[in-house]
Tab-separated table of C-alpha atoms in Angstrom:
chain	number	residue	atom	x	y	z
X	196	UNK	CA	-13.767	9.823	-15.600
X	197	UNK	CA	-16.222	8.571	-18.217
X	198	UNK	CA	-17.014	5.106	-16.971
X	199	UNK	CA	-17.906	4.051	-13.457
X	200	UNK	CA	-16.947	0.462	-14.203
X	201	UNK	CA	-13.511	-1.062	-13.962
X	202	UNK	CA	-10.443	-0.119	-11.996
X	203	UNK	CA	-8.696	3.247	-11.919
X	204	UNK	CA	-5.661	4.130	-9.846
X	205	UNK	CA	-5.115	7.789	-8.922
X	206	UNK	CA	-1.405	7.991	-8.344
X	207	UNK	CA	1.870	9.907	-8.641
X	208	UNK	CA	4.635	8.392	-10.745
X	209	UNK	CA	7.417	8.059	-8.162
X	210	UNK	CA	5.255	7.285	-5.117
X	211	UNK	CA	6.350	4.032	-3.471
X	212	UNK	CA	2.858	3.820	-1.948
X	213	UNK	CA	1.218	3.982	-5.368
X	214	UNK	CA	3.696	1.436	-6.663
X	215	UNK	CA	2.532	-1.064	-4.055
X	216	UNK	CA	-0.932	-0.983	-5.642
X	217	UNK	CA	0.463	-1.096	-9.198
X	218	UNK	CA	2.712	-4.064	-8.431
X	219	UNK	CA	-0.039	-5.952	-6.562
X	220	UNK	CA	-2.380	-5.603	-9.533
X	221	UNK	CA	0.356	-6.530	-11.997
X	222	UNK	CA	1.189	-9.650	-9.980
X	223	UNK	CA	-2.474	-10.640	-10.086
X	224	UNK	CA	-3.000	-9.768	-13.742
X	225	UNK	CA	-5.639	-7.134	-12.960
X	226	UNK	CA	-6.110	-4.493	-15.639
X	227	UNK	CA	-6.396	-0.934	-14.462
X	228	UNK	CA	-6.394	2.606	-15.791
X	229	UNK	CA	-3.543	4.678	-14.418
X	230	UNK	CA	-4.250	8.334	-13.777
X	231	UNK	CA	-1.297	10.598	-12.941
X	232	UNK	CA	-2.136	13.317	-10.425
X	233	UNK	CA	-0.525	16.720	-10.271
X	234	UNK	CA	0.069	17.012	-6.535
X	235	UNK	CA	0.390	20.783	-6.780
X	236	UNK	CA	-3.063	20.924	-8.313
X	237	UNK	CA	-5.078	17.935	-7.180
X	238	UNK	CA	-7.931	16.874	-9.414
X	239	UNK	CA	-11.554	17.189	-8.358
X	240	UNK	CA	-11.797	13.438	-8.654
X	241	UNK	CA	-9.009	12.906	-6.125
X	242	UNK	CA	-10.514	15.393	-3.697
X	243	UNK	CA	-13.891	13.710	-4.084
X	244	UNK	CA	-12.519	10.182	-3.725
X	245	UNK	CA	-10.231	10.941	-0.773
X	246	UNK	CA	-11.757	13.914	1.036
X	247	UNK	CA	-10.236	12.953	4.391
X	248	UNK	CA	-6.555	12.824	3.394
X	249	UNK	CA	-6.583	14.242	-0.172
X	250	UNK	CA	-3.671	11.892	-0.957
X	251	UNK	CA	-2.685	9.324	-3.542
X	252	UNK	CA	-2.874	6.434	-4.126
X	253	UNK	CA	-6.610	5.934	-4.422
X	254	UNK	CA	-8.022	2.855	-6.083
X	255	UNK	CA	-11.421	3.435	-7.640
X	256	UNK	CA	-13.241	0.172	-8.320
X	257	UNK	CA	-16.627	0.439	-10.016
X	258	UNK	CA	-16.833	4.036	-8.823
X	259	UNK	CA	-16.009	3.280	-5.187
X	260	UNK	CA	-12.763	4.560	-3.649
X	261	UNK	CA	-10.268	2.644	-1.507
X	262	UNK	CA	-7.511	4.706	0.143
X	263	UNK	CA	-4.226	3.989	1.947
X	264	UNK	CA	-1.752	1.771	0.093
X	265	UNK	CA	-1.729	-1.329	2.320
X	266	UNK	CA	-5.509	-1.173	2.669
X	267	UNK	CA	-5.658	-1.020	-1.144
X	268	UNK	CA	-3.381	-4.072	-1.451
X	269	UNK	CA	-5.505	-6.028	1.038
X	270	UNK	CA	-8.639	-4.970	-0.835
X	271	UNK	CA	-7.138	-6.151	-4.123
X	272	UNK	CA	-6.353	-9.467	-2.438
X	273	UNK	CA	-9.925	-9.866	-1.159
X	274	UNK	CA	-11.859	-8.493	-4.141
X	275	UNK	CA	-10.086	-10.827	-6.585
X	276	UNK	CA	-9.815	-14.020	-4.533
X	277	UNK	CA	-9.480	-16.169	-7.646
X	278	UNK	CA	-6.145	-14.552	-8.512
X	279	UNK	CA	-2.720	-15.605	-7.138
X	280	UNK	CA	-2.759	-14.769	-3.407
X	281	UNK	CA	-0.238	-12.393	-1.884
X	282	UNK	CA	-1.072	-13.431	1.661
X	283	UNK	CA	-0.737	-16.976	3.048
X	284	UNK	CA	-3.933	-18.822	3.970
X	285	UNK	CA	-2.984	-19.654	7.571
X	286	UNK	CA	-4.170	-16.927	10.014
X	287	UNK	CA	-0.935	-16.986	12.031
X	288	UNK	CA	1.212	-16.616	8.901
X	289	UNK	CA	-1.093	-13.821	7.734
X	290	UNK	CA	-0.609	-12.046	11.053
X	291	UNK	CA	3.164	-12.297	10.627
X	292	UNK	CA	2.951	-10.899	7.084
X	293	UNK	CA	0.790	-8.005	8.278
X	294	UNK	CA	3.210	-7.341	11.135
X	295	UNK	CA	6.189	-7.010	8.800
X	296	UNK	CA	4.330	-4.932	6.204
X	297	UNK	CA	3.242	-2.668	9.069
X	298	UNK	CA	6.877	-2.479	10.264
X	299	UNK	CA	7.959	-1.353	6.792
X	300	UNK	CA	5.116	1.171	6.792
X	301	UNK	CA	5.994	2.585	10.198
X	302	UNK	CA	9.742	2.792	9.711
X	303	UNK	CA	11.167	2.900	6.188
X	304	UNK	CA	9.654	5.996	4.547
X	305	UNK	CA	9.951	8.403	7.484
X	306	UNK	CA	13.516	7.468	8.361
X	307	UNK	CA	14.480	7.332	4.690
X	308	UNK	CA	13.138	10.835	4.183
X	309	UNK	CA	15.290	12.105	7.042
X	310	UNK	CA	18.360	10.788	5.220
X	311	UNK	CA	18.020	13.499	2.569
X	312	UNK	CA	16.103	16.169	4.462
X	313	UNK	CA	18.564	16.584	7.322
X	314	UNK	CA	22.212	17.464	7.752
X	315	UNK	CA	25.111	16.875	10.137
X	316	UNK	CA	24.311	15.085	13.395
X	317	UNK	CA	20.638	14.607	12.536
X	318	UNK	CA	21.601	12.920	9.264
X	319	UNK	CA	24.126	10.669	11.023
X	320	UNK	CA	21.498	9.628	13.548
X	321	UNK	CA	19.003	8.934	10.759
X	322	UNK	CA	21.598	6.859	8.905
X	323	UNK	CA	22.294	4.745	11.989
X	324	UNK	CA	18.565	4.243	12.529
X	325	UNK	CA	17.955	3.385	8.877
X	326	UNK	CA	20.682	0.745	8.805
X	327	UNK	CA	19.215	-0.769	11.980
X	328	UNK	CA	15.785	-0.909	10.313
X	329	UNK	CA	17.335	-2.687	7.314
X	330	UNK	CA	19.127	-5.095	9.645
X	331	UNK	CA	15.876	-6.027	11.386
X	332	UNK	CA	14.320	-6.661	7.969
X	333	UNK	CA	17.365	-8.661	6.881
X	334	UNK	CA	17.024	-10.813	9.978
X	335	UNK	CA	13.380	-11.487	9.090
X	336	UNK	CA	14.224	-12.265	5.468
X	337	UNK	CA	16.997	-14.655	6.440
X	338	UNK	CA	17.850	-17.042	3.633
X	339	UNK	CA	14.383	-16.964	2.120
X	340	UNK	CA	13.970	-16.089	-1.546
X	341	UNK	CA	11.298	-13.545	-0.674
X	342	UNK	CA	9.723	-12.340	2.567
X	343	UNK	CA	6.783	-14.486	1.479
X	344	UNK	CA	9.050	-17.570	1.329
X	345	UNK	CA	9.235	-19.199	-2.071
X	346	UNK	CA	6.581	-16.847	-3.439
X	347	UNK	CA	6.552	-13.070	-3.799
X	348	UNK	CA	4.024	-11.882	-1.238
X	349	UNK	CA	2.455	-9.095	0.758
X	350	UNK	CA	5.585	-7.985	2.612
X	351	UNK	CA	7.594	-8.000	-0.606
X	352	UNK	CA	4.941	-5.773	-2.220
X	353	UNK	CA	5.048	-3.440	0.784
X	354	UNK	CA	8.826	-3.074	0.763
X	355	UNK	CA	9.966	-3.430	-2.858
X	356	UNK	CA	9.073	0.120	-4.019
X	357	UNK	CA	11.634	1.479	-1.562
X	358	UNK	CA	14.408	-0.438	-3.335
X	359	UNK	CA	14.229	2.199	-6.081
X	360	UNK	CA	15.152	4.737	-3.381
X	361	UNK	CA	18.163	2.823	-2.019
X	362	UNK	CA	20.527	4.627	-4.389
X	363	UNK	CA	19.157	8.017	-3.254
X	364	UNK	CA	19.463	7.070	0.411
X	365	UNK	CA	23.018	5.754	-0.131
X	366	UNK	CA	24.108	8.832	-2.048
X	367	UNK	CA	22.627	11.249	0.475
X	368	UNK	CA	23.739	9.546	3.672
X	369	UNK	CA	26.952	7.874	2.571
X	370	UNK	CA	26.506	4.143	3.144
X	371	UNK	CA	26.047	1.017	1.072
X	372	UNK	CA	22.965	-1.199	1.265
X	373	UNK	CA	24.927	-4.088	-0.241
X	374	UNK	CA	27.640	-3.817	2.421
X	375	UNK	CA	25.272	-3.244	5.341
X	376	UNK	CA	22.595	-5.791	4.454
X	377	UNK	CA	23.772	-8.095	1.626
X	378	UNK	CA	20.693	-10.361	1.844
X	379	UNK	CA	18.332	-7.412	1.438
X	380	UNK	CA	20.464	-6.225	-1.457
X	381	UNK	CA	20.239	-9.663	-3.121
X	382	UNK	CA	16.473	-9.765	-2.457
X	383	UNK	CA	16.103	-6.351	-4.110
X	384	UNK	CA	17.920	-7.617	-7.215
X	385	UNK	CA	15.737	-10.753	-7.338
X	386	UNK	CA	12.585	-8.644	-7.082
X	387	UNK	CA	13.925	-6.388	-9.809
X	388	UNK	CA	13.786	-9.335	-12.200
X	389	UNK	CA	10.028	-9.718	-11.795
X	390	UNK	CA	7.888	-8.327	-14.586
X	391	UNK	CA	5.617	-6.445	-12.215
X	392	UNK	CA	8.553	-4.719	-10.546
X	393	UNK	CA	10.396	-3.997	-13.805
X	394	UNK	CA	7.274	-2.410	-15.191
X	395	UNK	CA	6.340	-0.212	-12.250
X	396	UNK	CA	9.540	0.928	-10.549
X	397	UNK	CA	11.599	3.751	-11.999
X	398	UNK	CA	15.371	3.639	-12.498
X	399	UNK	CA	17.326	4.628	-9.429
X	400	UNK	CA	18.845	7.640	-11.236
X	401	UNK	CA	15.442	9.026	-12.077
X	402	UNK	CA	14.329	8.666	-8.462
X	403	UNK	CA	17.491	10.435	-7.311
X	404	UNK	CA	16.843	13.221	-9.803
X	405	UNK	CA	13.438	13.631	-8.177
X	406	UNK	CA	14.965	13.725	-4.670
X	407	UNK	CA	17.448	16.382	-5.770
X	408	UNK	CA	14.644	18.440	-7.298
X	409	UNK	CA	12.691	18.192	-4.027
X	410	UNK	CA	15.721	19.243	-2.014
X	411	UNK	CA	16.158	22.287	-4.212
X	412	UNK	CA	12.499	23.186	-3.930
X	413	UNK	CA	12.621	22.827	-0.148
X	414	UNK	CA	15.825	24.858	0.050
X	415	UNK	CA	17.941	21.988	1.419
X	416	UNK	CA	21.623	21.878	0.432
V	73	UNK	CA	-10.238	-24.568	24.182
V	74	UNK	CA	-8.340	-24.356	27.452
V	75	UNK	CA	-7.527	-20.869	28.724
V	76	UNK	CA	-3.839	-21.916	28.772
V	77	UNK	CA	-3.814	-22.114	24.991
V	78	UNK	CA	-4.379	-18.351	24.869
V	79	UNK	CA	-2.283	-15.873	26.839
V	80	UNK	CA	-2.469	-12.103	26.738
V	81	UNK	CA	0.405	-9.984	27.989
V	82	UNK	CA	-0.765	-6.504	28.915
V	83	UNK	CA	-0.931	-3.642	31.358
V	84	UNK	CA	-4.143	-2.592	33.139
V	85	UNK	CA	-4.212	0.927	31.736
V	86	UNK	CA	-3.420	0.280	28.074
V	87	UNK	CA	-6.203	0.985	25.570
V	88	UNK	CA	-4.330	-1.190	23.055
V	89	UNK	CA	-4.554	-4.179	25.385
V	90	UNK	CA	-8.257	-3.500	25.915
V	91	UNK	CA	-8.881	-3.733	22.174
V	92	UNK	CA	-7.644	-7.309	22.290
V	93	UNK	CA	-9.688	-8.112	25.404
V	94	UNK	CA	-12.847	-6.776	23.769
V	95	UNK	CA	-12.159	-8.814	20.609
V	96	UNK	CA	-11.609	-11.959	22.690
V	97	UNK	CA	-14.881	-11.225	24.493
V	98	UNK	CA	-16.793	-10.831	21.212
V	99	UNK	CA	-15.583	-14.250	20.138
V	100	UNK	CA	-16.210	-15.691	23.628
V	101	UNK	CA	-12.610	-16.889	23.886
V	102	UNK	CA	-11.127	-17.802	27.262
V	103	UNK	CA	-7.628	-16.590	27.966
V	104	UNK	CA	-5.014	-16.230	30.666
V	105	UNK	CA	-4.049	-12.622	31.367
V	106	UNK	CA	-0.516	-11.700	32.419
V	107	UNK	CA	0.065	-8.202	33.846
V	108	UNK	CA	3.442	-6.766	32.816
V	109	UNK	CA	5.505	-4.163	34.624
V	110	UNK	CA	6.762	-1.860	31.878
V	111	UNK	CA	9.634	-0.708	34.086
V	112	UNK	CA	10.716	-4.298	34.469
V	113	UNK	CA	9.635	-6.199	31.378
V	114	UNK	CA	9.528	-9.960	31.700
V	115	UNK	CA	11.917	-12.137	29.699
V	116	UNK	CA	8.886	-13.764	28.137
V	117	UNK	CA	7.597	-10.446	26.802
V	118	UNK	CA	11.012	-9.566	25.361
V	119	UNK	CA	11.181	-13.023	23.809
V	120	UNK	CA	7.703	-12.768	22.279
V	121	UNK	CA	8.022	-9.173	21.054
V	122	UNK	CA	11.694	-8.530	20.353
V	123	UNK	CA	10.998	-5.865	17.712
V	124	UNK	CA	8.898	-3.434	19.777
V	125	UNK	CA	9.091	-4.908	23.321
V	126	UNK	CA	5.537	-3.677	23.932
V	127	UNK	CA	2.159	-4.887	25.076
V	128	UNK	CA	-0.256	-6.241	24.003
V	129	UNK	CA	1.136	-9.576	22.886
V	130	UNK	CA	-1.245	-12.457	22.268
V	131	UNK	CA	0.289	-15.908	22.506
V	132	UNK	CA	-1.790	-18.688	20.961
V	133	UNK	CA	-0.503	-22.239	21.331
V	134	UNK	CA	2.911	-20.803	22.126
V	135	UNK	CA	3.114	-18.514	19.082
V	136	UNK	CA	3.106	-14.737	19.559
V	137	UNK	CA	1.142	-12.106	17.652
V	138	UNK	CA	1.959	-8.409	18.197
V	139	UNK	CA	0.317	-5.033	17.416
V	140	UNK	CA	-3.272	-4.636	18.562
V	141	UNK	CA	-4.914	-4.184	15.136
V	142	UNK	CA	-3.069	-7.200	13.749
V	143	UNK	CA	-4.012	-9.262	16.814
V	144	UNK	CA	-7.706	-8.376	16.330
V	145	UNK	CA	-7.535	-9.423	12.653
V	146	UNK	CA	-5.889	-12.693	13.687
V	147	UNK	CA	-8.687	-13.359	16.191
V	148	UNK	CA	-11.287	-12.604	13.486
V	149	UNK	CA	-9.677	-14.971	10.991
V	150	UNK	CA	-9.109	-17.826	13.405
V	151	UNK	CA	-12.569	-17.873	15.069
V	152	UNK	CA	-15.471	-17.710	12.629
V	153	UNK	CA	-18.267	-16.941	15.117
V	154	UNK	CA	-19.512	-13.390	15.839
V	155	UNK	CA	-17.797	-11.398	13.087
V	156	UNK	CA	-15.829	-8.292	13.928
V	157	UNK	CA	-15.343	-7.260	10.277
V	158	UNK	CA	-17.850	-6.897	7.452
V	159	UNK	CA	-17.739	-9.734	4.903
V	160	UNK	CA	-17.806	-7.524	1.823
V	161	UNK	CA	-14.263	-6.534	0.729
V	162	UNK	CA	-15.232	-2.899	0.101
V	163	UNK	CA	-16.948	-2.514	3.470
V	164	UNK	CA	-13.951	-4.208	5.083
V	165	UNK	CA	-11.612	-1.728	3.389
V	166	UNK	CA	-13.777	1.127	4.708
V	167	UNK	CA	-13.566	-0.295	8.239
V	168	UNK	CA	-9.774	-0.600	7.986
V	169	UNK	CA	-9.570	2.953	6.637
V	170	UNK	CA	-11.629	4.394	9.463
V	171	UNK	CA	-9.612	2.437	12.034
V	172	UNK	CA	-6.362	3.788	10.590
V	173	UNK	CA	-7.878	7.259	10.580
V	174	UNK	CA	-8.600	6.959	14.319
V	175	UNK	CA	-5.013	5.790	14.972
V	176	UNK	CA	-3.133	8.194	12.706
V	177	UNK	CA	-5.261	11.336	12.572
V	178	UNK	CA	-7.509	11.497	15.619
V	179	UNK	CA	-5.268	10.222	18.408
V	180	UNK	CA	-2.243	12.548	18.036
V	181	UNK	CA	-4.151	15.860	18.378
V	182	UNK	CA	-6.213	14.409	21.236
V	183	UNK	CA	-3.011	13.595	23.054
V	184	UNK	CA	-1.592	17.017	22.226
V	185	UNK	CA	-4.789	18.598	23.564
V	186	UNK	CA	-4.442	16.685	26.812
V	187	UNK	CA	-0.761	17.392	27.341
V	188	UNK	CA	-0.646	21.121	26.512
V	189	UNK	CA	-2.305	24.358	27.485
V	190	UNK	CA	-3.095	27.761	25.990
V	191	UNK	CA	-2.820	28.235	22.254
V	192	UNK	CA	-1.304	24.766	21.600
V	193	UNK	CA	-4.208	23.156	23.403
V	194	UNK	CA	-6.771	25.245	21.530
V	195	UNK	CA	-5.260	24.368	18.156
V	196	UNK	CA	-5.202	20.680	19.018
V	197	UNK	CA	-8.842	20.941	20.156
V	198	UNK	CA	-9.876	22.501	16.808
V	199	UNK	CA	-7.999	19.771	14.956
V	200	UNK	CA	-9.505	16.780	16.595
V	201	UNK	CA	-13.053	18.154	16.771
V	202	UNK	CA	-12.916	18.390	12.958
V	203	UNK	CA	-12.008	14.715	12.919
V	204	UNK	CA	-14.750	13.853	15.404
V	205	UNK	CA	-17.207	15.417	12.948
V	206	UNK	CA	-16.079	12.879	10.336
V	207	UNK	CA	-16.764	10.030	12.760
V	208	UNK	CA	-20.153	11.550	13.679
V	209	UNK	CA	-21.164	11.418	9.994
V	210	UNK	CA	-20.088	7.776	9.752
V	211	UNK	CA	-22.492	6.861	12.556
V	212	UNK	CA	-25.577	8.120	10.724
V	213	UNK	CA	-28.311	5.492	10.854
V	214	UNK	CA	-26.237	3.168	13.039
V	215	UNK	CA	-25.859	2.402	16.702
V	216	UNK	CA	-22.290	1.172	16.292
V	217	UNK	CA	-19.756	1.717	13.508
V	218	UNK	CA	-20.122	-2.027	12.923
V	219	UNK	CA	-23.915	-1.606	12.482
V	220	UNK	CA	-26.053	-3.492	14.972
V	221	UNK	CA	-23.049	-5.005	16.685
V	222	UNK	CA	-19.681	-3.814	17.894
V	223	UNK	CA	-17.129	-4.154	15.108
V	224	UNK	CA	-13.536	-3.325	14.279
V	225	UNK	CA	-13.891	0.461	14.241
V	226	UNK	CA	-15.833	0.406	17.520
V	227	UNK	CA	-13.033	-1.601	19.109
V	228	UNK	CA	-10.373	0.763	17.777
V	229	UNK	CA	-12.208	3.887	18.889
V	230	UNK	CA	-13.501	2.227	22.044
V	231	UNK	CA	-11.048	3.682	24.546
V	232	UNK	CA	-12.424	7.153	23.733
V	233	UNK	CA	-15.617	6.129	25.486
V	234	UNK	CA	-13.880	6.102	28.851
V	235	UNK	CA	-10.930	8.427	28.207
V	236	UNK	CA	-12.936	11.381	26.861
V	237	UNK	CA	-14.957	11.857	30.078
V	238	UNK	CA	-11.672	11.753	32.004
V	239	UNK	CA	-10.108	14.363	29.720
V	240	UNK	CA	-13.220	16.497	30.132
V	241	UNK	CA	-13.050	16.284	33.904
V	242	UNK	CA	-9.338	17.088	34.095
V	243	UNK	CA	-9.164	19.855	31.465
V	244	UNK	CA	-12.640	21.313	32.028
V	245	UNK	CA	-13.272	21.266	28.271
V	246	UNK	CA	-16.410	19.877	26.653
V	247	UNK	CA	-15.469	17.327	24.043
V	248	UNK	CA	-18.272	14.900	23.201
V	249	UNK	CA	-21.608	16.251	24.395
V	250	UNK	CA	-25.180	15.459	23.361
V	251	UNK	CA	-25.393	18.879	21.757
V	252	UNK	CA	-22.125	18.840	19.823
V	253	UNK	CA	-21.938	15.193	18.745
V	254	UNK	CA	-25.267	13.487	19.504
V	255	UNK	CA	-24.452	10.254	17.666
V	256	UNK	CA	-20.974	9.872	19.163
V	257	UNK	CA	-22.410	10.667	22.593
V	258	UNK	CA	-25.019	7.929	22.208
V	259	UNK	CA	-22.362	5.587	20.823
V	260	UNK	CA	-20.212	6.105	23.911
V	261	UNK	CA	-23.071	5.127	26.209
V	262	UNK	CA	-24.020	2.103	24.109
V	263	UNK	CA	-20.410	0.940	23.920
V	264	UNK	CA	-19.719	1.340	27.632
V	265	UNK	CA	-22.867	-0.518	28.627
V	266	UNK	CA	-22.432	-3.442	26.193
V	267	UNK	CA	-21.735	-6.939	27.544
V	268	UNK	CA	-18.353	-7.050	25.885
V	269	UNK	CA	-17.059	-3.861	27.456
V	270	UNK	CA	-18.950	-3.278	30.692
V	271	UNK	CA	-16.898	-5.505	32.961
V	272	UNK	CA	-13.664	-4.931	31.080
V	273	UNK	CA	-12.740	-1.347	31.747
V	274	UNK	CA	-9.854	0.008	33.779
V	275	UNK	CA	-10.888	1.305	37.228
V	276	UNK	CA	-11.978	4.949	36.783
V	277	UNK	CA	-10.411	6.358	39.951
V	278	UNK	CA	-7.041	4.867	39.154
V	279	UNK	CA	-7.229	6.128	35.571
V	280	UNK	CA	-8.213	9.610	36.729
V	281	UNK	CA	-5.251	9.677	39.081
V	282	UNK	CA	-2.900	8.379	36.403
V	283	UNK	CA	-4.039	10.857	33.755
V	284	UNK	CA	-3.857	13.794	36.174
V	285	UNK	CA	-0.250	12.866	36.909
V	286	UNK	CA	0.492	12.599	33.181
V	287	UNK	CA	-0.918	16.069	32.444
V	288	UNK	CA	0.954	17.573	35.403
V	289	UNK	CA	4.209	16.013	34.201
V	290	UNK	CA	3.805	17.379	30.677
V	291	UNK	CA	2.804	20.870	31.815
V	292	UNK	CA	5.682	21.118	34.292
V	293	UNK	CA	8.133	20.158	31.512
V	294	UNK	CA	7.133	23.315	29.669
V	295	UNK	CA	7.886	25.569	32.651
């Protein structure tokens, strides 16, 4: 990297964690340089900027690294306070937003991964669990436009990248997000109309192609 | 503020509950403590934490906040005295990162170490001592992770200060000694003797008994 000024994001194209950072910066109108990492051959920069986990995404701001996607999003929120906030100002509301983003973080990716990595009874159990997770989220969303209420916020940023994986999860586990959780499905479509989301999420078919490639590589039928 | 405005649902032995107690102490906030029986959870607890049904739950003016790290951030943002976090966004991000590291990376192998024996235990020991080395480096030039005062990372790591000696006694392993990790060793003493923590620790004998039983239960499962 030539310059130590400005914002660089070390990332991997399909990573929902990286997409959280991309979407947060897009929502706030923050310019950044995107650097695609080859996860099979991690760059020296990545290893230097994230020596503990050696993972993407890493946000590098004026030469200083911030790691872990939700920590990155909170950093973006705090380092550019003049830009449109993703978190509410009231501490109690902020705590609720953090709770739900943390819930997404704890539950969605791991269970979602089991939907395509496992077979038979394990897959059925994962499917049941995943639908329950979506139902809890649907209950929290209720009739709101976004998890943030009228405005697209922190929880929406945390969860929206996984909407690009819904098609993969549905195809692998045999269920329908729209049928199981219609409000979440409608929310996903609404988010998909936002510029930031349109720009930084990949088409569902491309994501599924990636999942199928991973399955092959891991020797999963 | 009246103590009734702030209620904390917890159990005596939970390190997660203690994090909240220490944070409340830093901010000098009065609160009413309610001891839960996890084998017979109160209706109130289930009402306040329907998603996880766990302690700690902080209830402020009737509204619940769950998950210890989130509760501590709420306390920080609501009471402006005696900061728990750094003000600078980058330093704050570093504190959050280190806290998450303690939760996600350090705790699992420590638990594995405590609940296994033989090769499994040795591997877990290697794992977490590597992570302890990372924390040791972070303490360079500082008494606490928060600098001169106890901060977020200290609170998150805090239970190690009383659990590690118990693990050492029960397993007969040396974990944090003056020779191996001089800064962490000093940190443990400083943390345990601070005003915020000193009178808010679970009773050692009861903890020792409890942890012995836990290790016995796990080891007998393997047989």
